[in-house]
Amino acid sequence: MGRLTVLYDADCPLCVHLRHWLLRQRQLVPLDLVPAGSQRARRLLPALDHGATLREITVVGDRGQVYRGAAAWTVCLWALAAHRHQAHRLATPAGRLVARAAVLGAARWREALKPDGCADGHCEVPGPPG
């Protein structure tokens, strides 16, 4: 695998924070971080269900592989030099349970972080950290 496209919710403060974190990491496999549902995402990946990418993190490999949810996070970690070993552990049967629990917890946190003004789907996105 030579490159991964990570589709993230640009209206989610947690997702944007994680995007910035991914960008600061040394990448063994380059990550292209693209706002889910954006014109760019639709142009790059026309066959993808873009509504689903707004509900759940989605990663697409350069050969068309599609990873969602816990598998998407695992492949993101696998692409990072400092976290590839963790990705291998999360790929085991027991690790998949841990990854799924973490993704479910993040989803609950994501919902809790949405400001009241997000009802129309347009939230304020924070800039990069410090």
PDB file of C-alpha atoms in Angstrom:
ATOM      1  CA  MET A   1       0.000   0.000   0.000  1.00  0.00           C
ATOM      2  CA  GLY A   2       1.523   3.269  -1.092  1.00  0.00           C
ATOM      3  CA  ARG A   3      -0.990   5.876   0.113  1.00  0.00           C
ATOM      4  CA  LEU A   4      -4.160   6.207   2.212  1.00  0.00           C
ATOM      5  CA  THR A   5      -6.982   8.726   1.937  1.00  0.00           C
ATOM      6  CA  VAL A   6      -8.513   9.477   5.337  1.00  0.00           C
ATOM      7  CA  LEU A   7     -11.995  10.996   5.200  1.00  0.00           C
ATOM      8  CA  TYR A   8     -12.776  12.896   8.388  1.00  0.00           C
ATOM      9  CA  ASP A   9     -15.699  15.033   9.560  1.00  0.00           C
ATOM     10  CA  ALA A  10     -14.455  18.625   9.259  1.00  0.00           C
ATOM     11  CA  ASP A  11     -17.421  19.801  11.367  1.00  0.00           C
ATOM     12  CA  CYS A  12     -16.357  17.691  14.346  1.00  0.00           C
ATOM     13  CA  PRO A  13     -13.841  19.277  16.751  1.00  0.00           C
ATOM     14  CA  LEU A  14     -12.580  15.850  17.870  1.00  0.00           C
ATOM     15  CA  CYS A  15     -12.115  14.705  14.263  1.00  0.00           C
ATOM     16  CA  VAL A  16     -10.248  17.903  13.362  1.00  0.00           C
ATOM     17  CA  HIS A  17      -8.028  17.501  16.434  1.00  0.00           C
ATOM     18  CA  LEU A  18      -7.198  13.925  15.391  1.00  0.00           C
ATOM     19  CA  ARG A  19      -6.511  15.115  11.848  1.00  0.00           C
ATOM     20  CA  HIS A  20      -3.924  17.571  13.183  1.00  0.00           C
ATOM     21  CA  TRP A  21      -2.434  14.820  15.366  1.00  0.00           C
ATOM     22  CA  LEU A  22      -2.110  12.494  12.347  1.00  0.00           C
ATOM     23  CA  LEU A  23      -0.393  15.226  10.360  1.00  0.00           C
ATOM     24  CA  ARG A  24       2.225  15.717  13.105  1.00  0.00           C
ATOM     25  CA  GLN A  25       3.196  12.028  13.107  1.00  0.00           C
ATOM     26  CA  ARG A  26       5.962  10.494  11.005  1.00  0.00           C
ATOM     27  CA  GLN A  27       4.133   8.567   8.309  1.00  0.00           C
ATOM     28  CA  LEU A  28       5.425   5.313   6.851  1.00  0.00           C
ATOM     29  CA  VAL A  29       2.513   5.394   4.421  1.00  0.00           C
ATOM     30  CA  PRO A  30       1.447   8.887   3.310  1.00  0.00           C
ATOM     31  CA  LEU A  31      -1.966   9.988   4.568  1.00  0.00           C
ATOM     32  CA  ASP A  32      -4.129  12.338   2.526  1.00  0.00           C
ATOM     33  CA  LEU A  33      -6.645  13.876   4.932  1.00  0.00           C
ATOM     34  CA  VAL A  34      -9.771  14.973   3.096  1.00  0.00           C
ATOM     35  CA  PRO A  35     -12.992  16.394   4.577  1.00  0.00           C
ATOM     36  CA  ALA A  36     -15.720  13.770   4.265  1.00  0.00           C
ATOM     37  CA  GLY A  37     -18.567  14.746   1.971  1.00  0.00           C
ATOM     38  CA  SER A  38     -16.532  17.552   0.392  1.00  0.00           C
ATOM     39  CA  GLN A  39     -16.354  18.214  -3.342  1.00  0.00           C
ATOM     40  CA  ARG A  40     -12.757  16.995  -3.252  1.00  0.00           C
ATOM     41  CA  ALA A  41     -13.803  13.711  -1.616  1.00  0.00           C
ATOM     42  CA  ARG A  42     -16.587  13.231  -4.170  1.00  0.00           C
ATOM     43  CA  ARG A  43     -14.193  13.948  -7.037  1.00  0.00           C
ATOM     44  CA  LEU A  44     -11.461  11.623  -5.705  1.00  0.00           C
ATOM     45  CA  LEU A  45     -13.799   8.763  -4.736  1.00  0.00           C
ATOM     46  CA  PRO A  46     -16.968   9.018  -6.844  1.00  0.00           C
ATOM     47  CA  ALA A  47     -18.194   5.461  -6.102  1.00  0.00           C
ATOM     48  CA  LEU A  48     -18.061   5.874  -2.300  1.00  0.00           C
ATOM     49  CA  ASP A  49     -21.165   6.405  -0.125  1.00  0.00           C
ATOM     50  CA  HIS A  50     -20.265   9.915   1.018  1.00  0.00           C
ATOM     51  CA  GLY A  51     -23.175  10.153   3.449  1.00  0.00           C
ATOM     52  CA  ALA A  52     -21.748   7.157   5.317  1.00  0.00           C
ATOM     53  CA  THR A  53     -18.307   8.793   5.478  1.00  0.00           C
ATOM     54  CA  LEU A  54     -19.819  11.639   7.500  1.00  0.00           C
ATOM     55  CA  ARG A  55     -21.157   9.181  10.081  1.00  0.00           C
ATOM     56  CA  GLU A  56     -18.076   6.975  10.422  1.00  0.00           C
ATOM     57  CA  ILE A  57     -14.375   7.465   9.773  1.00  0.00           C
ATOM     58  CA  THR A  58     -13.486   5.966   6.419  1.00  0.00           C
ATOM     59  CA  VAL A  59     -10.036   5.264   4.985  1.00  0.00           C
ATOM     60  CA  VAL A  60      -9.463   4.286   1.368  1.00  0.00           C
ATOM     61  CA  GLY A  61      -6.288   2.609   0.149  1.00  0.00           C
ATOM     62  CA  ASP A  62      -4.650   3.409  -3.167  1.00  0.00           C
ATOM     63  CA  ARG A  63      -5.931   0.115  -4.593  1.00  0.00           C
ATOM     64  CA  GLY A  64      -9.547   0.778  -3.614  1.00  0.00           C
ATOM     65  CA  GLN A  65      -9.550  -0.938  -0.191  1.00  0.00           C
ATOM     66  CA  VAL A  66     -12.180   0.638   2.088  1.00  0.00           C
ATOM     67  CA  TYR A  67     -11.809   0.586   5.886  1.00  0.00           C
ATOM     68  CA  ARG A  68     -14.489   1.921   8.231  1.00  0.00           C
ATOM     69  CA  GLY A  69     -14.747   2.468  11.984  1.00  0.00           C
ATOM     70  CA  ALA A  70     -12.259   0.516  14.086  1.00  0.00           C
ATOM     71  CA  ALA A  71     -10.545  -0.940  11.004  1.00  0.00           C
ATOM     72  CA  ALA A  72     -10.034   2.602   9.674  1.00  0.00           C
ATOM     73  CA  TRP A  73      -8.347   3.694  12.911  1.00  0.00           C
ATOM     74  CA  THR A  74      -6.206   0.573  12.904  1.00  0.00           C
ATOM     75  CA  VAL A  75      -4.968   1.215   9.369  1.00  0.00           C
ATOM     76  CA  CYS A  76      -4.249   4.880  10.258  1.00  0.00           C
ATOM     77  CA  LEU A  77      -2.087   3.724  13.167  1.00  0.00           C
ATOM     78  CA  TRP A  78      -0.422   1.139  10.896  1.00  0.00           C
ATOM     79  CA  ALA A  79       0.624   3.994   8.583  1.00  0.00           C
ATOM     80  CA  LEU A  80       2.469   5.778  11.429  1.00  0.00           C
ATOM     81  CA  ALA A  81       6.038   4.940  12.399  1.00  0.00           C
ATOM     82  CA  ALA A  82       5.511   5.240  16.151  1.00  0.00           C
ATOM     83  CA  HIS A  83       2.205   3.343  16.220  1.00  0.00           C
ATOM     84  CA  ARG A  84       2.527   0.462  13.755  1.00  0.00           C
ATOM     85  CA  HIS A  85       3.143  -1.994  16.616  1.00  0.00           C
ATOM     86  CA  GLN A  86      -0.136  -0.885  18.226  1.00  0.00           C
ATOM     87  CA  ALA A  87      -1.935  -1.441  14.932  1.00  0.00           C
ATOM     88  CA  HIS A  88      -0.669  -5.013  14.798  1.00  0.00           C
ATOM     89  CA  ARG A  89      -2.060  -5.614  18.304  1.00  0.00           C
ATOM     90  CA  LEU A  90      -5.399  -4.038  17.370  1.00  0.00           C
ATOM     91  CA  ALA A  91      -5.627  -6.347  14.352  1.00  0.00           C
ATOM     92  CA  THR A  92      -5.851  -9.453  16.585  1.00  0.00           C
ATOM     93  CA  PRO A  93      -9.274 -10.775  17.673  1.00  0.00           C
ATOM     94  CA  ALA A  94      -8.854  -9.353  21.189  1.00  0.00           C
ATOM     95  CA  GLY A  95      -7.438  -6.104  19.813  1.00  0.00           C
ATOM     96  CA  ARG A  96     -10.412  -5.635  17.493  1.00  0.00           C
ATOM     97  CA  LEU A  97     -12.679  -5.643  20.558  1.00  0.00           C
ATOM     98  CA  VAL A  98     -10.543  -2.938  22.185  1.00  0.00           C
ATOM     99  CA  ALA A  99     -10.480  -0.890  18.964  1.00  0.00           C
ATOM    100  CA  ARG A 100     -14.250  -1.170  18.568  1.00  0.00           C
ATOM    101  CA  ALA A 101     -14.807  -0.036  22.170  1.00  0.00           C
ATOM    102  CA  ALA A 102     -12.479   2.934  21.604  1.00  0.00           C
ATOM    103  CA  VAL A 103     -14.306   3.939  18.417  1.00  0.00           C
ATOM    104  CA  LEU A 104     -17.681   3.703  20.152  1.00  0.00           C
ATOM    105  CA  GLY A 105     -16.359   5.828  23.021  1.00  0.00           C
ATOM    106  CA  ALA A 106     -15.020   8.405  20.558  1.00  0.00           C
ATOM    107  CA  ALA A 107     -18.394   8.496  18.806  1.00  0.00           C
ATOM    108  CA  ARG A 108     -20.128   9.285  22.111  1.00  0.00           C
ATOM    109  CA  TRP A 109     -17.535  11.960  22.868  1.00  0.00           C
ATOM    110  CA  ARG A 110     -17.952  13.369  19.357  1.00  0.00           C
ATOM    111  CA  GLU A 111     -21.688  13.769  19.882  1.00  0.00           C
ATOM    112  CA  ALA A 112     -21.135  15.406  23.273  1.00  0.00           C
ATOM    113  CA  LEU A 113     -18.680  17.928  21.760  1.00  0.00           C
ATOM    114  CA  LYS A 114     -21.038  19.132  19.071  1.00  0.00           C
ATOM    115  CA  PRO A 115     -22.136  22.644  19.945  1.00  0.00           C
ATOM    116  CA  ASP A 116     -25.852  23.403  20.012  1.00  0.00           C
ATOM    117  CA  GLY A 117     -25.491  25.287  16.752  1.00  0.00           C
ATOM    118  CA  CYS A 118     -24.526  22.121  14.868  1.00  0.00           C
ATOM    119  CA  ALA A 119     -28.095  21.032  14.228  1.00  0.00           C
ATOM    120  CA  ASP A 120     -27.941  22.284  10.641  1.00  0.00           C
ATOM    121  CA  GLY A 121     -24.673  20.390  10.038  1.00  0.00           C
ATOM    122  CA  HIS A 122     -22.469  23.496  10.022  1.00  0.00           C
ATOM    123  CA  CYS A 123     -20.209  23.717  13.057  1.00  0.00           C
ATOM    124  CA  GLU A 124     -17.253  25.946  13.779  1.00  0.00           C
ATOM    125  CA  VAL A 125     -14.022  24.060  13.146  1.00  0.00           C
ATOM    126  CA  PRO A 126     -11.100  24.882  15.466  1.00  0.00           C
ATOM    127  CA  GLY A 127      -7.740  25.759  13.961  1.00  0.00           C
ATOM    128  CA  PRO A 128      -4.607  23.670  14.450  1.00  0.00           C
ATOM    129  CA  PRO A 129      -3.443  23.307  18.058  1.00  0.00           C
ATOM    130  CA  GLY A 130      -0.691  25.601  19.393  1.00  0.00           C
TER     131      GLY A 130
END
